[in-house]
XYZ file of C-alpha atoms in Angstrom:
321
model
C 13.073 78.303 6.938
C 12.630 76.187 9.885
C 11.848 77.729 13.439
C 14.585 77.692 16.109
C 14.163 75.099 18.639
C 12.478 76.084 22.033
C 14.848 74.930 24.811
C 12.643 76.392 27.589
C 11.556 73.886 30.135
C 8.022 73.916 31.870
C 7.869 76.274 34.755
C 7.323 73.563 37.107
C 8.782 73.234 40.876
C 8.741 70.496 43.257
C 9.040 71.612 46.913
C 10.203 69.125 49.476
C 10.034 70.000 52.973
C 8.534 68.285 56.230
C 7.572 71.717 57.441
C 4.164 72.371 56.269
C 4.559 76.306 56.714
C 7.712 76.335 54.512
C 6.012 74.183 51.849
C 2.888 76.620 51.675
C 4.969 79.784 51.742
C 7.455 78.792 49.063
C 4.614 77.433 46.940
C 2.576 80.679 47.266
C 5.766 82.791 46.476
C 6.374 80.761 43.201
C 2.792 80.509 42.109
C 2.568 84.358 42.097
C 5.342 84.401 39.591
C 3.694 82.104 37.338
C 5.170 78.616 38.670
C 3.214 75.434 38.655
C 3.983 74.024 42.020
C 3.535 70.498 43.792
C 4.706 69.949 47.135
C 5.956 66.767 49.203
C 6.376 66.246 52.805
C 9.123 63.531 52.549
C 11.482 61.890 50.149
C 9.429 58.858 49.347
C 6.506 60.821 48.263
C 8.606 63.290 46.501
C 10.490 60.515 44.392
C 7.212 59.121 43.602
C 5.847 62.402 42.239
C 8.990 63.245 40.389
C 9.025 59.739 38.477
C 5.493 60.277 37.447
C 6.100 64.055 35.998
C 9.234 66.024 35.075
C 9.977 68.814 37.499
C 12.926 71.055 36.016
C 13.551 72.369 39.522
C 13.433 70.826 42.791
C 13.795 72.633 45.963
C 14.586 70.398 48.934
C 15.423 70.456 52.453
C 18.677 68.719 53.406
C 17.139 66.765 56.315
C 14.144 65.057 54.289
C 12.161 62.613 56.182
C 12.290 58.825 55.107
C 15.279 59.568 52.846
C 18.456 61.412 53.849
C 18.837 64.675 51.881
C 21.915 63.659 50.133
C 20.645 60.171 49.301
C 17.316 61.718 48.139
C 19.365 63.773 45.656
C 21.350 60.822 44.351
C 18.084 58.924 43.772
C 16.599 61.857 42.039
C 19.341 62.068 39.519
C 19.047 58.317 38.880
C 15.337 58.866 38.108
C 15.648 61.557 36.038
C 15.194 61.278 32.389
C 15.498 65.036 31.696
C 17.824 67.744 33.317
C 16.733 68.873 36.861
C 18.104 71.543 38.817
C 18.281 70.769 42.546
C 18.317 73.623 45.263
C 19.067 72.526 48.725
C 17.960 74.236 51.876
C 20.209 73.983 54.777
C 21.679 75.603 58.007
C 24.985 74.255 57.616
C 27.532 76.540 55.971
C 30.658 74.075 56.216
C 32.533 73.910 52.990
C 33.276 70.173 53.150
C 29.477 69.469 54.014
C 28.399 71.509 50.937
C 30.940 69.715 48.803
C 29.540 66.486 49.416
C 26.191 67.715 48.205
C 27.680 69.208 45.245
C 29.411 65.823 44.261
C 26.144 64.069 44.763
C 24.178 66.278 42.496
C 23.153 69.606 44.371
C 23.246 72.683 42.090
C 22.897 75.257 44.571
C 22.850 75.611 48.356
C 20.365 77.978 49.975
C 20.541 79.015 53.711
C 17.409 78.156 55.177
C 17.137 81.485 57.427
C 17.058 83.409 54.056
C 15.173 80.987 51.859
C 11.988 82.718 51.191
C 13.712 86.068 50.294
C 15.841 84.277 47.970
C 13.914 81.499 46.586
C 12.029 83.074 43.489
C 15.619 84.309 42.167
C 17.329 80.965 42.786
C 14.428 79.101 41.003
C 14.319 81.534 37.972
C 18.203 81.035 37.654
C 17.532 77.252 37.589
C 14.987 77.599 34.744
C 17.532 79.694 32.906
C 20.217 77.004 33.553
C 18.287 74.031 32.129
C 17.419 76.128 29.059
C 21.250 76.805 28.521
C 22.300 73.363 29.238
C 19.938 72.183 26.580
C 21.004 74.537 23.856
C 24.691 74.451 25.026
C 27.323 72.918 22.538
C 29.646 72.277 25.538
C 30.601 68.797 25.390
C 29.540 68.005 21.926
C 31.946 66.416 19.471
C 35.521 67.175 20.238
C 35.334 70.518 21.794
C 37.222 71.300 24.800
C 35.543 70.646 28.370
C 34.233 73.897 29.377
C 32.167 74.555 32.819
C 30.578 77.697 32.336
C 29.252 79.359 35.403
C 29.193 82.931 34.016
C 26.328 82.356 31.540
C 24.403 80.082 34.141
C 24.598 76.927 31.996
C 26.282 75.175 34.831
C 26.601 75.440 38.535
C 28.796 74.717 41.443
C 27.824 71.101 41.329
C 29.401 70.919 37.905
C 32.735 72.522 39.084
C 33.161 70.823 42.501
C 32.061 67.392 41.409
C 34.785 67.369 38.595
C 37.528 69.213 40.580
C 36.976 66.719 43.536
C 37.478 63.807 41.283
C 40.677 65.444 40.032
C 41.800 65.813 43.741
C 41.066 62.303 44.515
C 42.785 60.994 41.355
C 45.757 63.152 42.080
C 46.119 61.658 45.679
C 46.008 58.089 44.052
C 48.433 58.656 41.178
C 50.765 61.064 43.145
C 50.672 63.276 40.194
C 50.539 66.969 40.521
C 47.290 68.659 39.888
C 47.573 72.531 39.011
C 45.075 75.227 38.632
C 45.861 78.359 36.838
C 43.656 81.337 37.753
C 43.571 83.901 34.845
C 41.946 87.344 34.843
C 41.432 90.068 32.295
C 40.388 93.626 33.639
C 39.380 96.426 31.291
C 39.511 99.981 32.304
C 36.035 100.662 31.180
C 33.354 99.135 28.903
C 34.852 100.604 25.649
C 38.080 98.815 26.357
C 36.183 95.523 27.279
C 34.034 95.433 24.217
C 36.644 96.092 21.657
C 37.157 93.416 19.033
C 39.910 92.157 16.855
C 40.214 89.618 14.179
C 40.166 86.776 17.190
C 36.991 88.481 18.678
C 36.192 89.978 21.744
C 38.253 90.020 24.917
C 36.261 87.391 26.681
C 36.343 85.086 23.424
C 40.139 85.519 22.681
C 40.841 84.612 26.320
C 38.657 81.470 26.099
C 39.810 80.489 22.729
C 43.505 80.858 23.792
C 43.018 78.655 26.704
C 41.010 76.094 24.612
C 44.094 76.144 22.192
C 46.615 75.172 24.819
C 44.646 72.700 26.498
C 45.972 69.010 26.380
C 43.158 66.799 25.146
C 41.428 64.471 27.550
C 43.239 66.046 30.320
C 42.880 69.733 30.869
C 39.672 71.522 31.214
C 38.459 75.225 31.770
C 36.009 77.110 34.162
C 34.512 80.495 33.398
C 33.587 82.085 36.492
C 31.116 84.764 37.238
C 33.167 88.137 37.075
C 32.277 91.898 37.584
C 31.498 94.303 34.703
C 34.234 94.642 32.268
C 36.215 91.834 33.498
C 36.576 88.018 32.621
C 37.775 85.114 34.765
C 38.915 81.683 33.792
C 40.405 78.688 35.682
C 42.331 76.120 33.719
C 42.380 72.716 35.567
C 45.537 70.813 34.545
C 45.913 67.325 35.887
C 49.293 65.661 35.892
C 51.054 68.585 35.037
C 54.336 70.353 35.701
C 56.051 73.749 35.247
C 56.318 73.226 31.641
C 52.557 72.797 30.949
C 51.897 75.657 32.785
C 54.356 77.911 31.249
C 52.972 76.771 27.762
C 49.512 77.626 28.794
C 50.631 81.112 30.002
C 52.695 81.743 26.849
C 49.809 80.833 24.645
C 47.478 83.306 26.402
C 49.933 86.096 26.118
C 50.674 85.530 22.420
C 46.915 85.652 21.844
C 46.828 89.354 23.180
C 50.033 90.470 21.628
C 48.209 92.778 19.232
C 45.837 94.135 22.234
C 48.706 96.091 23.980
C 48.432 94.402 27.280
C 49.653 96.607 30.038
C 49.456 99.518 27.993
C 47.677 102.347 29.770
C 46.296 103.722 26.519
C 44.736 100.234 25.770
C 43.332 99.645 29.028
C 43.253 95.962 29.304
C 45.290 94.208 32.134
C 46.190 90.232 32.368
C 46.871 88.618 35.688
C 47.765 84.895 36.540
C 48.006 82.795 39.716
C 48.675 79.197 40.575
C 47.561 76.785 42.983
C 48.753 72.965 43.007
C 48.103 69.695 44.849
C 51.021 67.360 44.712
C 49.102 64.458 45.797
C 51.344 63.683 48.842
C 49.157 64.897 51.357
C 45.399 64.955 52.446
C 43.643 66.542 49.664
C 41.936 70.148 50.042
C 38.436 70.789 49.566
C 37.751 71.562 45.892
C 36.728 75.300 46.686
C 39.820 75.652 49.026
C 41.917 74.616 46.370
C 40.223 77.072 43.749
C 40.456 79.777 46.403
C 44.337 79.332 46.582
C 44.601 79.894 42.880
C 42.418 83.137 42.911
C 44.323 84.724 45.900
C 47.506 84.032 44.075
C 46.266 85.634 41.197
C 44.967 88.589 43.157
C 48.415 88.929 44.899
C 50.367 88.911 41.421
C 47.893 91.510 40.087
C 48.320 93.758 43.044
C 52.204 93.632 42.825
C 51.913 94.175 38.941
C 49.786 97.381 39.568
C 52.293 98.525 42.339
C 55.008 98.117 40.068
C 53.416 99.909 37.231
C 52.510 102.855 39.545
C 56.209 103.339 40.698
C 57.516 103.090 37.266
C 55.095 105.955 35.981
C 56.112 109.260 37.537
C 53.146 111.461 38.627
C 53.251 115.339 38.939
C 52.632 116.662 42.357
C 49.831 119.004 42.769
C 51.119 122.542 43.744
C 49.347 122.658 46.887
C 50.888 119.220 48.025
C 54.337 120.352 46.776
C 54.139 123.387 49.034
């Protein structure tokens, strides 16, 4: 029996920052965790080092000397012959500024003020992401396009970059882009972990979305979610009410034997919709995603309220008095 392939990348990190104190502090923290660390004071030096040796994780400031931070990321992506996870330090929290970076290849932003406290965890996540990307089946053969933020294989870069391209295309074609936000909430771990012939709750939901997706058009995002819940967003370019209705019906049909909305079963489905008609200035990718999620939460709240009103509750004696 042949051994399973090892997809673990080397624990090697490149730090790019003009601030010598930041370079030294970041390097010391990472070395304590067993990482091999190299540091560069400007973009030209860093690109030269990267061209000579693979660094699976690169931590760079957004204001890199000699080469602009965003341009540095773009050049790094061109040079890379293997996967690389890029963390950018910044003082700017503006959504559109960060969207530009995601579209150019930034995986994660880290606020500079909190950088040292969060750096080790972010770098560890980067190593995990590289390993999962190399072992992932996503994108192979004819499998539906899935951006998986929950298992760490992908990051905001993959989501924002793809969604930004869809928004731009919608504006050019004047065809409606729709985002269907889907949530499944279980009452407890037992309800969430139950299985049927179609698999677990999470597998059934993702499988149903895949079944209803239009080939070479729709794609799906699996988002990080709290315990005993799962969250998907189906991105539906060039779509109308009939396509959304078909997707919703396929998902509901997949759970017909699960007893959705049954108090005894403890599983609740919720959906929300956001759209861009292409006839106005396009929203930021994360803004459109937020609209879909807010719609889902609003619909979920109304459903829970309606269910509460339809279920009479006994009044405790002390309150009745």
